[in-house]
């Protein structure tokens, strides 16, 4: 009886799967709308200056950051679905998830990419008033720690 209830309880993971997927889709659609609006606004701006180009570049980098986060949510949704609901779901080799450690590795890899984009955004927008070196060093330490985790995990 308890075993059957526990086996059935795996379906509650569908709540997380659906919510992560809905969040991913919402972020993708929202940011696509933002980009279209920004492009339309940029086309109407005159004169085109280097400062405007820098502003557009920062906006694009921010959009890429949101897209990466949306993709992370989608990967988590897929991973949870495969782990708890349907392990036979066909996925590309690079997205195959065999256990929760594989899902964590995908998440950590994605976090590294998001942190790199975050630093790139700050570097492009840098106006000399903030401590970019300290920010970059802090991010580098976090990225190094996460990379070490991936390297150690890969050896086991």
mmCIF file of C-alpha atoms in Angstrom:
data_model
loop_
_atom_site.group_PDB
_atom_site.id
_atom_site.type_symbol
_atom_site.label_atom_id
_atom_site.label_comp_id
_atom_site.label_asym_id
_atom_site.label_seq_id
_atom_site.Cartn_x
_atom_site.Cartn_y
_atom_site.Cartn_z
ATOM 1 C CA UNK A 1 0.000 0.000 0.000
ATOM 2 C CA UNK A 2 2.722 2.483 0.978
ATOM 3 C CA UNK A 3 4.869 1.386 -1.938
ATOM 4 C CA UNK A 4 2.011 1.906 -4.344
ATOM 5 C CA UNK A 5 1.318 5.376 -2.893
ATOM 6 C CA UNK A 6 4.991 6.314 -3.226
ATOM 7 C CA UNK A 7 5.086 5.041 -6.784
ATOM 8 C CA UNK A 8 1.977 7.069 -7.629
ATOM 9 C CA UNK A 9 3.401 10.186 -5.929
ATOM 10 C CA UNK A 10 5.972 10.587 -8.692
ATOM 11 C CA UNK A 11 3.189 12.129 -10.761
ATOM 12 C CA UNK A 12 3.284 15.166 -8.469
ATOM 13 C CA UNK A 13 6.547 16.026 -10.232
ATOM 14 C CA UNK A 14 4.338 17.005 -13.171
ATOM 15 C CA UNK A 15 3.525 20.159 -11.195
ATOM 16 C CA UNK A 16 7.190 21.183 -11.330
ATOM 17 C CA UNK A 17 7.492 20.076 -14.965
ATOM 18 C CA UNK A 18 4.492 22.122 -16.104
ATOM 19 C CA UNK A 19 5.444 25.177 -14.029
ATOM 20 C CA UNK A 20 9.069 25.168 -15.227
ATOM 21 C CA UNK A 21 7.927 24.764 -18.831
ATOM 22 C CA UNK A 22 5.310 27.516 -18.471
ATOM 23 C CA UNK A 23 7.928 29.806 -16.927
ATOM 24 C CA UNK A 24 10.330 29.029 -19.757
ATOM 25 C CA UNK A 25 7.739 29.761 -22.433
ATOM 26 C CA UNK A 26 6.667 32.960 -20.667
ATOM 27 C CA UNK A 27 10.264 34.208 -20.493
ATOM 28 C CA UNK A 28 10.924 33.359 -24.144
ATOM 29 C CA UNK A 29 7.769 35.091 -25.375
ATOM 30 C CA UNK A 30 8.227 38.106 -23.095
ATOM 31 C CA UNK A 31 11.830 38.677 -24.111
ATOM 32 C CA UNK A 32 11.000 38.206 -27.801
ATOM 33 C CA UNK A 33 8.373 40.955 -27.450
ATOM 34 C CA UNK A 34 10.903 43.180 -25.668
ATOM 35 C CA UNK A 35 13.452 42.670 -28.447
ATOM 36 C CA UNK A 36 10.932 43.455 -31.191
ATOM 37 C CA UNK A 37 9.922 46.618 -29.325
ATOM 38 C CA UNK A 38 13.543 47.634 -28.786
ATOM 39 C CA UNK A 39 14.400 47.073 -32.447
ATOM 40 C CA UNK A 40 11.396 49.138 -33.544
ATOM 41 C CA UNK A 41 12.331 51.940 -31.129
ATOM 42 C CA UNK A 42 15.968 51.856 -32.238
ATOM 43 C CA UNK A 43 15.026 52.154 -35.906
ATOM 44 C CA UNK A 44 13.145 55.365 -35.140
ATOM 45 C CA UNK A 45 15.962 57.003 -33.139
ATOM 46 C CA UNK A 46 18.000 59.714 -34.749
ATOM 47 C CA UNK A 47 20.871 60.338 -34.821
ATOM 48 C CA UNK A 48 22.633 57.016 -34.456
ATOM 49 C CA UNK A 49 25.546 57.511 -32.083
ATOM 50 C CA UNK A 50 28.174 55.262 -30.511
ATOM 51 C CA UNK A 51 26.341 55.664 -27.189
ATOM 52 C CA UNK A 52 23.134 54.388 -28.805
ATOM 53 C CA UNK A 53 25.030 51.423 -30.266
ATOM 54 C CA UNK A 54 26.393 50.611 -26.801
ATOM 55 C CA UNK A 55 22.889 50.827 -25.327
ATOM 56 C CA UNK A 56 21.551 48.481 -28.008
ATOM 57 C CA UNK A 57 24.426 46.048 -27.380
ATOM 58 C CA UNK A 58 23.723 46.006 -23.638
ATOM 59 C CA UNK A 59 20.023 45.402 -24.332
ATOM 60 C CA UNK A 60 20.851 42.492 -26.613
ATOM 61 C CA UNK A 61 23.177 40.958 -24.032
ATOM 62 C CA UNK A 62 20.447 41.294 -21.392
ATOM 63 C CA UNK A 63 18.024 39.568 -23.763
ATOM 64 C CA UNK A 64 20.470 36.707 -24.301
ATOM 65 C CA UNK A 65 20.743 36.366 -20.534
ATOM 66 C CA UNK A 66 16.961 36.034 -20.214
ATOM 67 C CA UNK A 67 16.903 33.505 -23.071
ATOM 68 C CA UNK A 68 19.589 31.436 -21.317
ATOM 69 C CA UNK A 69 17.571 31.423 -18.100
ATOM 70 C CA UNK A 70 14.475 30.364 -20.063
ATOM 71 C CA UNK A 71 16.432 27.524 -21.646
ATOM 72 C CA UNK A 72 17.657 26.419 -18.211
ATOM 73 C CA UNK A 73 14.036 26.241 -17.033
ATOM 74 C CA UNK A 74 13.157 24.193 -20.108
ATOM 75 C CA UNK A 75 16.058 21.783 -19.531
ATOM 76 C CA UNK A 76 14.990 21.345 -15.904
ATOM 77 C CA UNK A 77 11.433 20.669 -17.040
ATOM 78 C CA UNK A 78 12.599 18.072 -19.564
ATOM 79 C CA UNK A 79 14.995 16.522 -17.074
ATOM 80 C CA UNK A 80 12.385 16.118 -14.360
ATOM 81 C CA UNK A 81 9.944 14.673 -16.876
ATOM 82 C CA UNK A 82 12.476 12.122 -18.098
ATOM 83 C CA UNK A 83 13.608 11.185 -14.591
ATOM 84 C CA UNK A 84 10.182 10.780 -13.008
ATOM 85 C CA UNK A 85 7.576 10.267 -15.737
ATOM 86 C CA UNK A 86 8.907 8.859 -19.037
ATOM 87 C CA UNK A 87 12.505 7.690 -19.211
ATOM 88 C CA UNK A 88 12.015 6.494 -22.805
ATOM 89 C CA UNK A 89 11.478 10.012 -24.175
ATOM 90 C CA UNK A 90 13.871 10.502 -27.113
ATOM 91 C CA UNK A 91 16.325 13.346 -26.482
ATOM 92 C CA UNK A 92 19.523 14.449 -28.212
ATOM 93 C CA UNK A 93 22.668 12.864 -26.773
ATOM 94 C CA UNK A 94 23.826 16.148 -25.204
ATOM 95 C CA UNK A 95 20.534 16.423 -23.299
ATOM 96 C CA UNK A 96 20.266 12.879 -21.963
ATOM 97 C CA UNK A 97 19.700 12.823 -18.230
ATOM 98 C CA UNK A 98 20.112 9.560 -16.347
ATOM 99 C CA UNK A 99 19.848 10.770 -12.757
ATOM 100 C CA UNK A 100 19.568 13.880 -10.606
ATOM 101 C CA UNK A 101 23.348 14.394 -10.755
ATOM 102 C CA UNK A 102 23.128 14.687 -14.547
ATOM 103 C CA UNK A 103 20.363 17.263 -14.146
ATOM 104 C CA UNK A 104 22.480 19.193 -11.629
ATOM 105 C CA UNK A 105 25.404 19.127 -14.056
ATOM 106 C CA UNK A 106 23.230 20.598 -16.810
ATOM 107 C CA UNK A 107 22.046 23.254 -14.366
ATOM 108 C CA UNK A 108 25.579 24.094 -13.205
ATOM 109 C CA UNK A 109 26.811 24.360 -16.804
ATOM 110 C CA UNK A 110 23.948 26.703 -17.587
ATOM 111 C CA UNK A 111 24.630 28.821 -14.499
ATOM 112 C CA UNK A 112 28.241 29.207 -15.644
ATOM 113 C CA UNK A 113 27.014 30.490 -19.019
ATOM 114 C CA UNK A 114 24.549 32.889 -17.360
ATOM 115 C CA UNK A 115 27.291 34.255 -15.085
ATOM 116 C CA UNK A 116 29.597 34.779 -18.059
ATOM 117 C CA UNK A 117 26.856 36.674 -19.906
ATOM 118 C CA UNK A 118 26.171 38.710 -16.758
ATOM 119 C CA UNK A 119 29.813 39.803 -16.623
ATOM 120 C CA UNK A 120 29.862 40.547 -20.343
ATOM 121 C CA UNK A 121 26.785 42.753 -19.931
ATOM 122 C CA UNK A 122 28.423 44.673 -17.076
ATOM 123 C CA UNK A 123 31.682 45.026 -19.018
ATOM 124 C CA UNK A 124 29.928 46.431 -22.083
ATOM 125 C CA UNK A 125 27.843 48.826 -19.960
ATOM 126 C CA UNK A 126 30.787 49.846 -17.758
ATOM 127 C CA UNK A 127 31.104 53.571 -17.339
ATOM 128 C CA UNK A 128 34.064 53.604 -14.971
ATOM 129 C CA UNK A 129 32.004 54.292 -11.864
ATOM 130 C CA UNK A 130 31.572 50.711 -10.609
ATOM 131 C CA UNK A 131 34.195 48.238 -9.428
ATOM 132 C CA UNK A 132 34.219 45.965 -12.445
ATOM 133 C CA UNK A 133 37.400 44.183 -11.343
ATOM 134 C CA UNK A 134 35.917 43.129 -7.997
ATOM 135 C CA UNK A 135 32.700 42.014 -9.648
ATOM 136 C CA UNK A 136 34.624 40.053 -12.269
ATOM 137 C CA UNK A 137 36.865 38.450 -9.645
ATOM 138 C CA UNK A 138 33.853 37.365 -7.592
ATOM 139 C CA UNK A 139 32.182 35.855 -10.654
ATOM 140 C CA UNK A 140 35.451 34.175 -11.648
ATOM 141 C CA UNK A 141 35.664 32.504 -8.230
ATOM 142 C CA UNK A 142 32.103 31.230 -8.482
ATOM 143 C CA UNK A 143 32.691 29.986 -12.038
ATOM 144 C CA UNK A 144 35.942 28.296 -10.948
ATOM 145 C CA UNK A 145 34.173 26.555 -8.050
ATOM 146 C CA UNK A 146 31.353 25.368 -10.303
ATOM 147 C CA UNK A 147 33.848 24.191 -12.937
ATOM 148 C CA UNK A 148 35.764 22.282 -10.262
ATOM 149 C CA UNK A 149 32.504 20.637 -9.188
ATOM 150 C CA UNK A 150 31.879 19.554 -12.787
ATOM 151 C CA UNK A 151 35.447 18.279 -13.174
ATOM 152 C CA UNK A 152 35.345 16.268 -9.940
ATOM 153 C CA UNK A 153 31.879 14.916 -10.739
ATOM 154 C CA UNK A 154 33.095 13.886 -14.190
ATOM 155 C CA UNK A 155 35.818 11.701 -12.656
ATOM 156 C CA UNK A 156 33.350 9.618 -10.631
#
